[in-house]
Amino acid sequence: MRNLQEWLYGFALALILTTQPLHAQKLIKDSKELTELRAKAESGDAVAQFNLGSSYANGEGVVKDDVEAVKWYRKAAEQNDADAQFNLGNSYANGKGVTKDDVEAVKWYRKAAEQNLA
């Protein structure tokens, strides 16, 4: 019984030690991708702005932050990105990152619908 416990302990330790570098590599890769995405978004790329907003809305590669998501959705929406307009409408409809405002929600839903996004 003792040999089995020692073996399991050793196996668990080896598993932990071998997976840590892989996880660290993924974080570095994500950080680089996030830096590149942010640079594109800040330079005015509407698709990058939408994607950065989605990253903040879902907590992918960043800490989830609905206010920051709305900020980036708005920048893309103002450039007529229909997906961003729809998500901004959702933000207003649900009060996520902004004060709930049905009039503002309808405004952004309408803009998205005018581009055939329903």
Coordinates of C-alpha atoms in Angstrom, one line a residue, residues 20-92:
Q20 CA 3.5 24.1 -15.8
P21 CA 5.8 25.2 -18.6
L22 CA 3.1 24.5 -21.2
H23 CA 0.7 26.6 -19.3
A24 CA 3.2 29.5 -19.0
Q25 CA 3.9 29.3 -22.7
K26 CA 0.2 29.7 -23.5
L27 CA -0.1 32.7 -21.2
I28 CA 2.9 34.4 -23.0
K29 CA 1.3 33.7 -26.4
D30 CA -2.0 35.0 -25.2
S31 CA -0.3 38.1 -23.8
K32 CA 1.4 38.8 -27.2
E33 CA -1.8 38.3 -29.1
L34 CA -3.6 40.6 -26.7
T35 CA -0.9 43.3 -27.1
E36 CA -1.2 43.0 -30.9
L37 CA -5.0 43.1 -30.7
R38 CA -5.0 46.2 -28.5
A39 CA -2.5 48.0 -30.8
K40 CA -4.9 47.4 -33.8
A41 CA -7.9 48.4 -31.8
E42 CA -6.2 51.6 -30.6
S43 CA -5.2 52.4 -34.2
G44 CA -8.9 52.4 -35.2
D45 CA -9.4 48.8 -36.6
A46 CA -13.1 48.2 -36.0
V47 CA -12.8 44.4 -36.2
A48 CA -10.0 44.5 -33.6
Q49 CA -12.1 46.8 -31.4
F50 CA -15.0 44.4 -31.6
N51 CA -12.7 41.5 -30.7
L52 CA -11.2 43.3 -27.8
G53 CA -14.6 44.2 -26.5
S54 CA -15.6 40.5 -26.8
S55 CA -12.4 39.6 -24.9
Y56 CA -13.4 41.9 -22.0
A57 CA -17.0 40.8 -22.1
N58 CA -16.0 37.1 -21.8
G59 CA -12.9 37.4 -19.8
E60 CA -10.7 35.8 -22.5
G61 CA -7.1 36.7 -22.0
V62 CA -8.1 39.6 -19.7
V63 CA -10.0 40.1 -16.5
K64 CA -13.7 40.2 -17.3
D65 CA -14.7 43.9 -17.4
D66 CA -18.1 44.9 -18.8
V67 CA -17.3 48.6 -18.8
E68 CA -14.2 48.1 -20.9
A69 CA -16.2 45.8 -23.2
V70 CA -18.7 48.5 -23.8
K71 CA -16.0 51.0 -24.5
W72 CA -14.5 48.9 -27.3
Y73 CA -17.9 47.8 -28.6
R74 CA -18.9 51.5 -28.9
K75 CA -15.8 52.4 -30.8
A76 CA -16.5 49.6 -33.3
A77 CA -20.2 50.3 -33.4
E78 CA -19.6 54.0 -34.3
Q79 CA -17.7 52.7 -37.3
N80 CA -20.8 50.7 -38.4
D81 CA -19.6 47.3 -37.2
A82 CA -23.0 45.5 -37.0
D83 CA -21.9 42.9 -34.5
A84 CA -20.6 45.6 -32.2
Q85 CA -23.8 47.5 -32.6
F86 CA -25.8 44.4 -31.7
N87 CA -23.6 43.6 -28.7
L88 CA -23.8 47.3 -27.6
G89 CA -27.6 47.0 -27.8
N90 CA -27.4 43.9 -25.6
S91 CA -25.2 45.8 -23.1
Y92 CA -27.9 48.5 -22.8

